[in-house]
Amino acid sequence: MAEAALRAGCEAYFGYPITPQTELLEHMAARMPELGRAFVQAESEVAAINMVYGAACTGKRVMTSSSSPGVSLMMEGLSYIAGTEVPAVIIDVMRGGPGLGNIAPAQADYHQMVHGGGHGDYKQIVLAPASVQEAIDLTVLAFDLAEKYRSIAVVLADGSLGQMMEPAELPPMQPLKKGAPEWAVTGEPGRPRRQLTSIYLQPEDEETTNIRLLRRWMEIEANEVRYQGYYLEDAEIVLVGFGTSGRVALSAVRQARAEGIRAGLLRPISLSPFPTEAVKAAAQSAKAMLVVEMNAGQMLTDVKLAVQGACPVDFYGRMGGVVPLPDEVLAEIRRLHANPPADLNGHTRAAWLDRLELVRGGN
Amino acid sequence: MQTEIIVAGFGGQGVLFAGQVLAYAAMDHGLHVTWIPSYGPEMRGGTANCTVIIADEEIGAPLVKHPKAVIALNRPSLDKYEPLVTAGGLLLVNASLIDRPVAREDVQAVYVPANEIAERLGDKRLTNMVMVGALLGATGVLEMNAVQESLKAHLPAKHHRLLPANYQALEEGAQIARETLAQAA
């Protein structure tokens, strides 16, 4: 991801080490000076994100990376970046939490990144890679989208991607862009003054900004939804999972198919904007949906909003840094296939916790 | 079609490298492959393992509960993975360090005195390659040529003088596996 970022033209990196993404910072520490670009190990995540904020105001491609607790520290800065409408790329390699948690792979920061985190009325682009190749490709895409929409673009990965080796191809080195966008502050004398700020003391002015942000977000929703479908054409049991849990779900779906169960998978790649229409469409012909996550059911909320009761939506997740195995998910598919629930209103998580106790007891 | 392989042993037995050799060979020959090391507190206990999945289509989970093949370089690895190998699967046992037979009857066991062979070939660090050779001899997951070519392609040039011994280690492991399977058949 680090090499992909600099090949995408990242000119400044600011960060602070934290497992499981320190290798990314290390690679940047070696490569950025080689290329004559800026690398700063800041004194904290708070400092790092504010350095990103400042550098982003010059219109250059800039980024930071961190993991869950470190990203929490960046929330104020992210809100300021959003409010100032400058592009920035954030890589968040999620780990077990809350609190200091552990360094194992998790997806428990979905809500934080997709539904807010920082204060104020803003949305950010969130992309979730499931493979090493996708981690590379989405990092490059994040820079393009951030720049195009003057938005924050987050690549939301987890620790198992950071540990894994897979064949992948890096993109060619992009030449650095010359010049600066028409909004960037560059210190150039003689032209009209440009000002970048997130302060609008008059509520009407702030509202104007909020409207601009929202209109831009609606454009992003219209243009930038990404997902991948597997075996959806005739699927009766439709799984929804992103990142690593999406991969685990894919294995389970294939095993279910081998048993004659018509299972399919919808893997959101853009978590924000969420593939609402695709989920809704897949629900129309499904007997049941199963959301698989490495958290307590965060994307579950968005899936239920998309499905709007068209079919029952059930849930299976592991938490705290535990990665579900395909066999666990397969057992869930078999259960839903044998007894498609008529209605799951209100009890999705309670029933899942009961089943989880049995799985944990068996370990 | 997907083959899951777990390589397990003590730290220092070349567990992770054995897995990487398989991963590189699979990649160089156009297959899908994932390699993931053990990820958790068991690393601190001195044992190491990695999971390699080789497939002809996009790979889902990089970890599985029931692998098709296990290379057990030491006794704790056999104890841990013998119950987990899939029925009809393969257990490759480093008989130099493991003093018990495989108890399960629904898996194929191959016993390889890998440390002795490695030492006879002049370097005990070849133990892992003897076991990789046994895997190749017992399954069709990768061609011997493919692995040897990839070893050459990915080993730094300064180590290339070690290639003939590595090739020999692979061949001897494969030979033992083929003989074991011929007897079983």
Coordinates of C-alpha atoms in Angstrom, one line a residue:
Chain A
M1 CA 0.0 0.0 0.0
A2 CA 2.9 2.3 0.8
E3 CA 4.6 1.6 -2.6
A4 CA 1.2 2.0 -4.3
A5 CA 0.7 5.4 -2.6
L6 CA 4.0 6.8 -3.7
R7 CA 3.6 5.4 -7.2
A8 CA 0.2 7.2 -7.2
G9 CA 2.1 10.5 -6.7
C10 CA 1.9 10.9 -2.9
E11 CA 4.3 13.8 -2.2
A12 CA 4.1 13.9 1.6
Y13 CA 3.5 11.3 4.3
F14 CA 3.0 12.1 8.0
G15 CA 2.5 9.3 10.5
Y16 CA 3.2 7.7 13.9
P17 CA 4.0 4.0 14.3
I18 CA 1.4 1.6 15.5
T19 CA 0.9 -2.2 14.9
P20 CA -0.3 -3.6 12.6
Q21 CA 0.6 -1.0 10.0
T22 CA 4.1 0.1 11.0
E23 CA 5.6 -1.7 7.9
L24 CA 3.8 0.9 5.8
L25 CA 5.4 3.8 7.7
E26 CA 8.8 2.0 7.5
H27 CA 8.5 1.7 3.8
M28 CA 7.6 5.3 3.4
A29 CA 10.5 6.3 5.7
A30 CA 12.9 4.5 3.3
R31 CA 11.3 5.4 -0.1
M32 CA 10.1 9.0 0.3
P33 CA 13.5 10.6 0.9
E34 CA 14.9 8.5 -2.0
L35 CA 12.4 10.2 -4.2
G36 CA 13.0 13.7 -2.7
R37 CA 9.5 13.7 -1.1
A38 CA 8.4 14.5 2.4
F39 CA 8.3 11.9 5.2
V40 CA 7.7 13.1 8.7
Q41 CA 7.4 10.8 11.7
A42 CA 5.2 13.1 13.9
E43 CA 5.2 13.2 17.7
S44 CA 1.7 11.9 17.8
E45 CA -1.3 11.0 15.6
V46 CA -2.8 14.3 16.5
A47 CA 0.2 16.1 15.1
A48 CA 0.3 13.8 12.0
I49 CA -3.2 14.4 10.9
N50 CA -2.8 18.2 11.3
M51 CA 0.3 18.0 9.2
V52 CA -1.7 16.2 6.6
Y53 CA -4.3 19.0 6.9
G54 CA -1.8 21.7 6.3
A55 CA 0.0 19.9 3.5
A56 CA -3.4 19.0 1.8
C57 CA -4.1 22.8 1.5
T58 CA -1.3 23.0 -1.0
G59 CA -3.2 20.7 -3.4
K60 CA -0.4 18.0 -3.3
R61 CA -1.3 14.4 -2.8
V62 CA -0.8 13.7 0.9
M63 CA -1.6 10.9 3.3
T64 CA -1.3 9.3 6.7
S65 CA -1.8 5.8 7.9
S66 CA -2.5 4.3 11.3
S67 CA -4.5 1.7 13.2
S68 CA -7.7 1.9 15.2
P69 CA -6.5 3.7 18.4
G70 CA -4.3 6.0 16.4
V71 CA -7.1 6.8 14.0
S72 CA -9.3 7.7 17.0
L73 CA -6.8 10.4 17.9
M74 CA -7.1 11.8 14.4
M75 CA -10.8 12.4 14.4
E76 CA -10.7 16.1 15.1
G77 CA -8.3 16.6 12.3
L78 CA -10.4 14.6 9.9
S79 CA -13.4 16.8 10.7
Y80 CA -11.3 19.9 10.0
I81 CA -10.1 18.4 6.7
A82 CA -13.7 17.6 5.7
G83 CA -14.8 21.1 6.7
T84 CA -12.1 22.7 4.7
E85 CA -12.8 20.6 1.6
V86 CA -9.3 19.5 1.0
P87 CA -8.3 16.0 -0.3
A88 CA -6.5 13.6 1.9
V89 CA -5.9 9.8 2.0
I90 CA -6.0 7.9 5.2
I91 CA -5.1 4.2 5.5
D92 CA -6.6 2.5 8.6
V93 CA -5.5 -1.0 9.3
M94 CA -8.1 -2.0 11.9
R95 CA -7.2 -4.1 15.0
G96 CA -9.1 -5.6 17.9
G97 CA -10.8 -3.1 20.3
P98 CA -12.2 -1.0 21.9
G99 CA -9.4 0.8 23.8
L100 CA -5.9 -0.5 23.3
G101 CA -7.4 -3.9 22.4
N102 CA -4.9 -6.0 20.6
I103 CA -3.0 -6.3 17.3
A104 CA -5.2 -8.9 15.7
P105 CA -7.3 -8.3 12.6
A106 CA -10.7 -6.7 13.2
Q107 CA -13.4 -4.7 11.5
A108 CA -14.8 -2.9 14.5
D109 CA -14.2 0.6 13.2
Y110 CA -16.8 0.4 10.4
H111 CA -19.1 2.8 12.1
Q112 CA -16.3 5.2 13.0
M113 CA -15.2 5.5 9.4
V114 CA -18.4 5.0 7.5
H115 CA -20.8 6.9 9.8
G116 CA -18.7 9.7 11.2
G117 CA -16.1 9.7 13.8
G118 CA -15.3 13.4 13.6
H119 CA -17.9 16.0 14.5
G120 CA -20.2 17.8 12.1
D121 CA -22.2 17.0 9.0
Y122 CA -19.7 15.3 6.6
K123 CA -19.2 12.0 4.9
Q124 CA -16.0 10.5 3.7
I125 CA -15.2 7.9 1.0
V126 CA -14.3 4.5 2.5
L127 CA -12.8 1.7 0.4
A128 CA -12.3 -1.8 1.8
P129 CA -9.8 -4.1 0.1
A130 CA -10.1 -7.9 0.5
S131 CA -6.8 -8.9 -1.2
V132 CA -3.2 -7.6 -1.6
Q133 CA -4.0 -6.6 -5.2
E134 CA -7.1 -4.7 -4.1
A135 CA -5.1 -3.0 -1.3
I136 CA -2.8 -1.6 -4.0
D137 CA -5.5 -0.7 -6.5
L138 CA -7.8 1.0 -3.9
T139 CA -4.9 3.0 -2.5
V140 CA -4.3 4.5 -6.0
L141 CA -8.0 5.0 -6.4
A142 CA -8.3 6.7 -3.0
F143 CA -5.9 9.4 -4.2
D144 CA -7.8 9.9 -7.5
L145 CA -11.2 10.1 -5.7
A146 CA -9.9 12.4 -2.9
E147 CA -8.6 14.8 -5.5
K148 CA -11.6 14.6 -7.7
Y149 CA -14.1 15.3 -4.9
R150 CA -11.9 17.4 -2.6
S151 CA -12.8 14.7 0.0
I152 CA -11.2 12.4 2.5
A153 CA -10.7 8.9 1.1
V154 CA -10.1 6.1 3.6
V155 CA -8.7 2.7 2.7
L156 CA -10.0 0.5 5.5
A157 CA -8.1 -2.7 5.8
D158 CA -7.4 -5.2 8.6
G159 CA -4.3 -6.8 10.1
S160 CA -4.6 -10.1 8.2
L161 CA -4.1 -8.3 4.8
G162 CA -0.9 -6.8 6.3
Q163 CA 0.4 -10.3 7.1
M164 CA -0.5 -12.0 3.9
M165 CA 1.6 -12.6 0.8
E166 CA -0.3 -12.9 -2.5
P167 CA 0.7 -12.3 -6.1
A168 CA 0.0 -8.7 -7.0
E169 CA 1.1 -6.2 -9.6
L170 CA 2.1 -2.7 -8.7
P171 CA 1.1 0.2 -10.9
P172 CA 3.7 2.1 -12.9
M173 CA 5.2 5.2 -11.2
Q174 CA 3.0 8.2 -12.1
P175 CA 4.7 11.4 -12.9
L176 CA 4.0 14.1 -10.4
K177 CA 1.4 16.6 -11.4
K178 CA 2.6 20.0 -12.2
G179 CA 0.9 23.1 -10.9
A180 CA -1.8 23.3 -8.3
P181 CA -5.6 23.2 -8.3
E182 CA -7.4 26.6 -8.4
W183 CA -8.3 26.4 -4.7
A184 CA -4.9 25.5 -3.3
V185 CA -2.8 27.9 -1.2
T186 CA 0.6 28.0 -2.7
G187 CA 2.0 31.3 -1.5
E188 CA 2.2 32.7 -5.0
P189 CA 2.5 36.4 -5.1
G190 CA 0.5 38.7 -7.3
R191 CA -2.7 36.7 -7.7
P192 CA -6.0 37.1 -5.7
R193 CA -5.7 35.8 -2.2
R194 CA -7.1 32.3 -1.6
Q195 CA -8.3 31.2 1.8
L196 CA -9.0 27.7 3.1
T197 CA -10.9 27.4 6.4
S198 CA -13.4 25.3 8.2
I199 CA -14.7 28.4 10.2
Y200 CA -18.0 29.9 9.1
L201 CA -19.1 32.0 11.9
Q202 CA -22.4 33.0 10.2
P203 CA -24.7 30.0 10.4
E204 CA -26.0 30.7 6.9
D205 CA -22.5 30.5 5.6
E206 CA -21.9 27.2 7.4
E207 CA -25.2 26.0 6.0
T208 CA -24.1 27.0 2.5
T209 CA -20.9 24.9 3.1
N210 CA -23.0 22.0 4.4
I211 CA -25.2 22.1 1.3
R212 CA -22.1 22.1 -0.9
L213 CA -20.7 19.1 1.0
L214 CA -23.9 17.2 0.7
R215 CA -24.3 17.9 -3.0
R216 CA -20.8 16.7 -3.6
W217 CA -21.6 13.6 -1.5
M218 CA -24.7 12.9 -3.6
E219 CA -22.5 13.1 -6.7
I220 CA -20.1 10.6 -5.0
E221 CA -23.0 8.3 -4.2
A222 CA -24.2 8.4 -7.8
N223 CA -20.7 7.7 -9.3
E224 CA -18.5 5.8 -7.0
V225 CA -20.3 2.8 -5.6
R226 CA -18.2 -0.3 -6.0
Y227 CA -18.9 -4.0 -5.1
Q228 CA -18.3 -7.4 -6.3
G229 CA -20.9 -10.1 -6.7
Y230 CA -20.2 -13.9 -6.6
Y231 CA -22.8 -16.5 -7.6
L232 CA -25.7 -14.0 -7.1
E233 CA -27.7 -14.9 -10.3
D234 CA -29.7 -17.7 -8.6
A235 CA -28.7 -17.2 -5.0
E236 CA -31.3 -18.0 -2.3
I237 CA -29.0 -17.3 0.6
V238 CA -27.1 -14.1 0.0
L239 CA -24.1 -13.3 2.1
V240 CA -22.8 -9.8 2.6
G241 CA -19.3 -9.3 3.8
F242 CA -16.4 -6.9 3.2
G243 CA -12.6 -7.2 3.4
T244 CA -11.3 -10.3 5.1
S245 CA -14.7 -11.4 6.2
G246 CA -15.9 -11.1 2.6
R247 CA -13.1 -13.6 1.7
V248 CA -14.1 -16.0 4.4
A249 CA -17.7 -15.7 3.2
L250 CA -16.6 -16.5 -0.3
S251 CA -15.0 -19.8 0.8
A252 CA -18.2 -20.7 2.7
V253 CA -20.3 -19.9 -0.3
R254 CA -18.3 -22.1 -2.5
Q255 CA -18.5 -25.0 0.0
A256 CA -22.3 -24.4 0.3
R257 CA -22.6 -24.5 -3.5
A258 CA -20.7 -27.8 -3.5
E259 CA -23.4 -29.1 -1.2
G260 CA -26.1 -28.0 -3.6
I261 CA -27.1 -24.9 -1.6
R262 CA -27.7 -21.9 -3.8
A263 CA -25.6 -19.4 -1.9
G264 CA -24.1 -16.2 -3.2
L265 CA -22.0 -13.3 -1.9
L266 CA -22.1 -9.6 -2.3
R267 CA -18.9 -8.0 -1.2
P268 CA -19.1 -4.2 -0.8
I269 CA -15.8 -2.6 -1.9
S270 CA -16.9 1.0 -1.3
L271 CA -18.4 0.9 2.2
S272 CA -19.1 4.6 1.8
P273 CA -20.9 5.2 -0.5
F274 CA -22.6 1.9 0.4
P275 CA -23.9 -0.3 -2.4
T276 CA -27.5 0.2 -1.2
E277 CA -29.1 -0.5 -4.6
A278 CA -27.1 -3.7 -5.2
V279 CA -28.0 -5.1 -1.7
K280 CA -31.6 -4.2 -2.2
A281 CA -31.7 -5.9 -5.6
A282 CA -30.0 -9.1 -4.2
A283 CA -32.6 -9.2 -1.4
Q284 CA -35.6 -9.3 -3.8
S285 CA -34.9 -12.9 -4.8
A286 CA -33.3 -14.1 -1.6
K287 CA -34.9 -16.3 1.0
A288 CA -32.5 -14.9 3.6
M289 CA -29.4 -12.7 3.9
L290 CA -26.5 -13.3 6.1
V291 CA -24.1 -10.4 7.0
V292 CA -20.7 -11.6 8.0
E293 CA -18.3 -9.2 9.8
M294 CA -15.5 -9.1 12.3
N295 CA -17.4 -7.0 14.7
A296 CA -20.8 -7.0 16.5
G297 CA -22.9 -6.2 13.4
Q298 CA -22.0 -2.7 12.2
M299 CA -22.5 -3.0 8.5
L300 CA -25.6 -5.1 9.4
T301 CA -27.4 -1.8 10.0
D302 CA -26.7 -0.5 6.5
V303 CA -27.7 -3.8 5.0
K304 CA -31.0 -3.8 6.9
L305 CA -31.7 -0.2 5.7
A306 CA -31.0 -1.3 2.1
V307 CA -33.1 -4.5 2.3
Q308 CA -36.1 -2.7 4.0
G309 CA -37.7 -6.0 5.0
A310 CA -37.6 -7.6 1.6
C311 CA -36.1 -10.7 3.2
P312 CA -34.9 -11.7 6.7
V313 CA -31.4 -10.4 7.4
D314 CA -29.3 -12.6 9.8
F315 CA -25.9 -12.0 11.2
Y316 CA -22.7 -13.9 12.1
G317 CA -19.6 -12.2 13.4
R318 CA -16.5 -12.7 15.4
M319 CA -15.1 -9.9 17.6
G320 CA -12.0 -8.8 19.4
G321 CA -9.5 -9.9 16.7
V322 CA -10.9 -13.3 16.1
V323 CA -11.2 -14.1 12.3
P324 CA -14.1 -16.4 11.5
L325 CA -13.3 -19.7 9.7
P326 CA -15.2 -20.7 6.6
D327 CA -16.6 -23.7 8.5
E328 CA -18.4 -21.4 11.0
V329 CA -20.0 -19.4 8.2
L330 CA -20.9 -22.6 6.3
A331 CA -22.8 -23.8 9.4
E332 CA -24.7 -20.6 9.3
I333 CA -25.6 -21.0 5.6
R334 CA -26.8 -24.5 6.2
R335 CA -28.9 -23.4 9.1
L336 CA -30.5 -20.6 7.0
H337 CA -31.0 -23.0 4.1
A338 CA -32.7 -25.7 6.3
N339 CA -34.9 -23.2 8.2
P340 CA -35.2 -19.9 6.4
P341 CA -36.5 -17.6 9.1
A342 CA -39.8 -15.9 8.4
D343 CA -38.9 -12.8 10.4
L344 CA -35.9 -11.7 12.4
N345 CA -37.2 -8.4 13.7
G346 CA -35.3 -7.3 16.8
H347 CA -33.6 -10.5 17.6
T348 CA -30.7 -10.7 15.2
R349 CA -27.9 -10.1 17.6
A350 CA -29.4 -11.9 20.6
A351 CA -29.8 -15.1 18.6
W352 CA -26.3 -14.7 17.1
L353 CA -24.8 -14.4 20.6
D354 CA -26.5 -17.6 21.7
R355 CA -25.1 -19.4 18.7
L356 CA -21.6 -17.8 19.2
E357 CA -21.5 -19.2 22.7
L358 CA -21.8 -22.7 21.2
V359 CA -19.1 -22.0 18.7
R360 CA -16.8 -20.6 21.4
G361 CA -17.5 -23.6 23.6
G362 CA -16.5 -25.9 20.8
N363 CA -13.1 -24.2 20.3
Chain B
M1 CA -9.8 -26.8 -7.2
Q2 CA -8.0 -25.7 -4.1
T3 CA -5.2 -27.2 -1.9
E4 CA -4.6 -26.0 1.6
I5 CA -1.2 -26.7 3.1
I6 CA 0.0 -26.0 6.6
V7 CA 3.7 -26.1 7.3
A8 CA 4.4 -26.2 11.1
G9 CA 7.5 -26.7 13.3
F10 CA 9.9 -24.9 15.6
G11 CA 11.1 -21.5 14.9
G12 CA 14.4 -21.9 12.9
Q13 CA 13.3 -25.0 11.0
G14 CA 12.6 -22.9 7.9
V15 CA 8.8 -23.2 8.2
L16 CA 8.0 -19.8 6.8
F17 CA 10.5 -20.2 4.0
A18 CA 9.2 -23.6 3.0
G19 CA 5.8 -22.1 2.6
Q20 CA 7.2 -19.2 0.6
V21 CA 8.9 -21.5 -1.8
L22 CA 5.6 -23.1 -2.5
A23 CA 3.9 -19.7 -2.8
Y24 CA 6.5 -18.4 -5.3
A25 CA 6.3 -21.5 -7.4
A26 CA 2.5 -21.3 -7.5
M27 CA 2.7 -17.6 -8.4
D28 CA 5.4 -18.1 -11.1
H29 CA 3.2 -20.7 -12.7
G30 CA 0.1 -18.6 -13.0
L31 CA -1.9 -20.1 -10.1
H32 CA -3.7 -18.2 -7.3
V33 CA -1.9 -18.5 -4.0
T34 CA -2.0 -17.0 -0.5
W35 CA 0.6 -17.4 2.2
I36 CA -0.1 -16.3 5.7
P37 CA 2.0 -16.9 8.8
S38 CA 0.6 -17.9 12.2
Y39 CA -0.8 -14.8 13.7
G40 CA -1.2 -14.9 17.5
P41 CA 0.3 -15.7 20.8
E42 CA 1.5 -19.2 19.8
M43 CA 4.4 -17.5 18.0
R44 CA 5.9 -16.6 21.4
G45 CA 5.9 -20.3 22.4
G46 CA 8.6 -21.0 19.9
T47 CA 6.5 -22.8 17.3
A48 CA 5.8 -21.4 13.9
N49 CA 3.4 -22.2 11.1
C50 CA 2.1 -20.9 7.9
T51 CA -0.8 -21.7 5.7
V52 CA -0.4 -21.8 1.9
I53 CA -3.4 -22.1 -0.3
I54 CA -3.0 -22.9 -4.0
A55 CA -5.9 -22.7 -6.3
D56 CA -7.0 -22.3 -9.9
E57 CA -9.5 -19.6 -9.0
E58 CA -9.8 -16.6 -6.7
I59 CA -9.0 -17.7 -3.1
G60 CA -11.4 -16.9 -0.3
A61 CA -10.3 -17.3 3.3
P62 CA -6.5 -17.4 3.7
L63 CA -7.0 -19.7 6.7
V64 CA -8.8 -23.0 7.0
K65 CA -9.7 -25.2 9.8
H66 CA -9.2 -28.5 7.9
P67 CA -6.2 -28.4 5.5
K68 CA -5.6 -31.0 2.8
A69 CA -2.0 -31.4 3.7
V70 CA 0.2 -30.8 6.7
I71 CA 4.0 -30.8 6.9
A72 CA 4.8 -31.5 10.6
L73 CA 8.4 -30.7 11.4
N74 CA 8.1 -31.5 15.1
R75 CA 5.9 -33.4 17.5
P76 CA 3.8 -30.5 18.8
S77 CA 2.9 -29.8 15.2
L78 CA 1.7 -33.3 14.6
D79 CA -0.3 -33.3 17.8
K80 CA -1.9 -30.0 16.9
Y81 CA -2.8 -30.8 13.2
E82 CA -3.4 -34.5 13.1
P83 CA -7.0 -34.1 14.3
L84 CA -7.5 -31.2 11.8
V85 CA -6.3 -32.6 8.5
T86 CA -9.3 -33.3 6.2
A87 CA -10.4 -36.9 5.8
G88 CA -8.4 -38.4 2.9
G89 CA -5.7 -35.7 3.4
L90 CA -2.0 -36.0 3.8
L91 CA 0.3 -35.9 6.9
L92 CA 3.9 -35.5 6.1
V93 CA 5.8 -36.4 9.3
N94 CA 9.4 -35.5 10.0
A95 CA 10.3 -38.9 11.5
S96 CA 13.7 -37.6 12.6
L97 CA 12.0 -35.6 15.4
I98 CA 8.6 -37.2 15.8
D99 CA 8.7 -40.5 17.7
R100 CA 5.1 -41.6 17.2
P101 CA 3.1 -42.9 14.3
V102 CA 0.0 -41.2 13.0
A103 CA -3.1 -42.6 14.8
R104 CA -5.7 -41.7 12.2
E105 CA -6.5 -44.2 9.6
D106 CA -8.5 -42.0 7.2
V107 CA -5.4 -39.9 6.2
Q108 CA -2.3 -40.8 4.3
A109 CA 0.8 -40.6 6.4
V110 CA 4.3 -40.2 4.9
Y111 CA 7.3 -40.6 7.3
V112 CA 10.4 -38.8 6.2
P113 CA 13.7 -38.8 8.2
A114 CA 14.2 -35.3 7.0
N115 CA 16.9 -34.2 9.5
E116 CA 19.1 -37.3 8.7
I117 CA 18.7 -36.7 5.0
A118 CA 19.6 -33.0 5.3
E119 CA 22.6 -33.8 7.4
R120 CA 23.8 -36.5 4.9
L121 CA 23.5 -33.8 2.2
G122 CA 25.7 -31.6 4.2
D123 CA 23.4 -29.0 5.8
K124 CA 20.7 -29.6 8.4
R125 CA 19.0 -26.4 7.1
L126 CA 17.8 -28.5 4.2
T127 CA 15.3 -30.3 6.4
N128 CA 12.5 -28.1 5.2
M129 CA 13.3 -28.7 1.5
V130 CA 13.2 -32.5 2.1
M131 CA 9.7 -32.1 3.5
V132 CA 8.6 -29.8 0.7
G133 CA 10.0 -32.5 -1.7
A134 CA 7.8 -35.1 0.1
L135 CA 4.8 -32.9 -0.4
L136 CA 5.5 -32.7 -4.2
G137 CA 6.1 -36.4 -4.4
A138 CA 2.8 -37.2 -2.6
T139 CA 0.6 -34.7 -4.4
G140 CA 0.3 -33.1 -7.8
V141 CA -0.1 -29.6 -6.4
L142 CA 3.0 -28.3 -8.1
E143 CA 5.6 -29.9 -10.5
M144 CA 9.1 -30.5 -9.1
N145 CA 10.5 -28.5 -12.0
A146 CA 8.3 -25.6 -11.1
V147 CA 9.5 -25.5 -7.5
Q148 CA 13.2 -25.8 -8.5
E149 CA 12.9 -23.0 -11.0
S150 CA 11.2 -20.8 -8.5
L151 CA 13.8 -21.5 -5.9
K152 CA 16.5 -20.4 -8.3
A153 CA 14.5 -17.3 -9.3
H154 CA 13.8 -16.1 -5.8
L155 CA 16.9 -17.2 -3.9
P156 CA 19.4 -14.3 -3.9
A157 CA 22.3 -14.9 -6.3
K158 CA 24.8 -15.2 -3.4
H159 CA 23.1 -18.3 -2.2
H160 CA 22.9 -20.0 -5.7
R161 CA 25.9 -22.3 -4.8
L162 CA 23.4 -24.0 -2.4
L163 CA 20.9 -24.8 -5.2
P164 CA 22.2 -28.3 -6.1
A165 CA 21.9 -29.4 -2.5
N166 CA 18.4 -27.9 -2.3
Y167 CA 17.4 -29.7 -5.5
Q168 CA 18.8 -33.0 -4.1
A169 CA 16.9 -32.5 -0.8
L170 CA 13.6 -31.9 -2.8
E171 CA 14.3 -35.0 -4.9
E172 CA 15.0 -37.3 -1.9
G173 CA 11.9 -36.2 -0.1
A174 CA 9.8 -36.8 -3.2
Q175 CA 11.3 -40.2 -3.7
I176 CA 10.3 -41.3 -0.2
A177 CA 6.8 -40.0 -0.6
R178 CA 6.4 -41.8 -4.0
E179 CA 7.7 -45.1 -2.4
T180 CA 5.3 -44.7 0.5
L181 CA 2.3 -44.1 -1.7
A182 CA 3.3 -47.0 -4.0
Q183 CA 3.3 -49.4 -1.0
A184 CA 0.0 -48.0 0.2
A185 CA -1.6 -48.6 -3.2

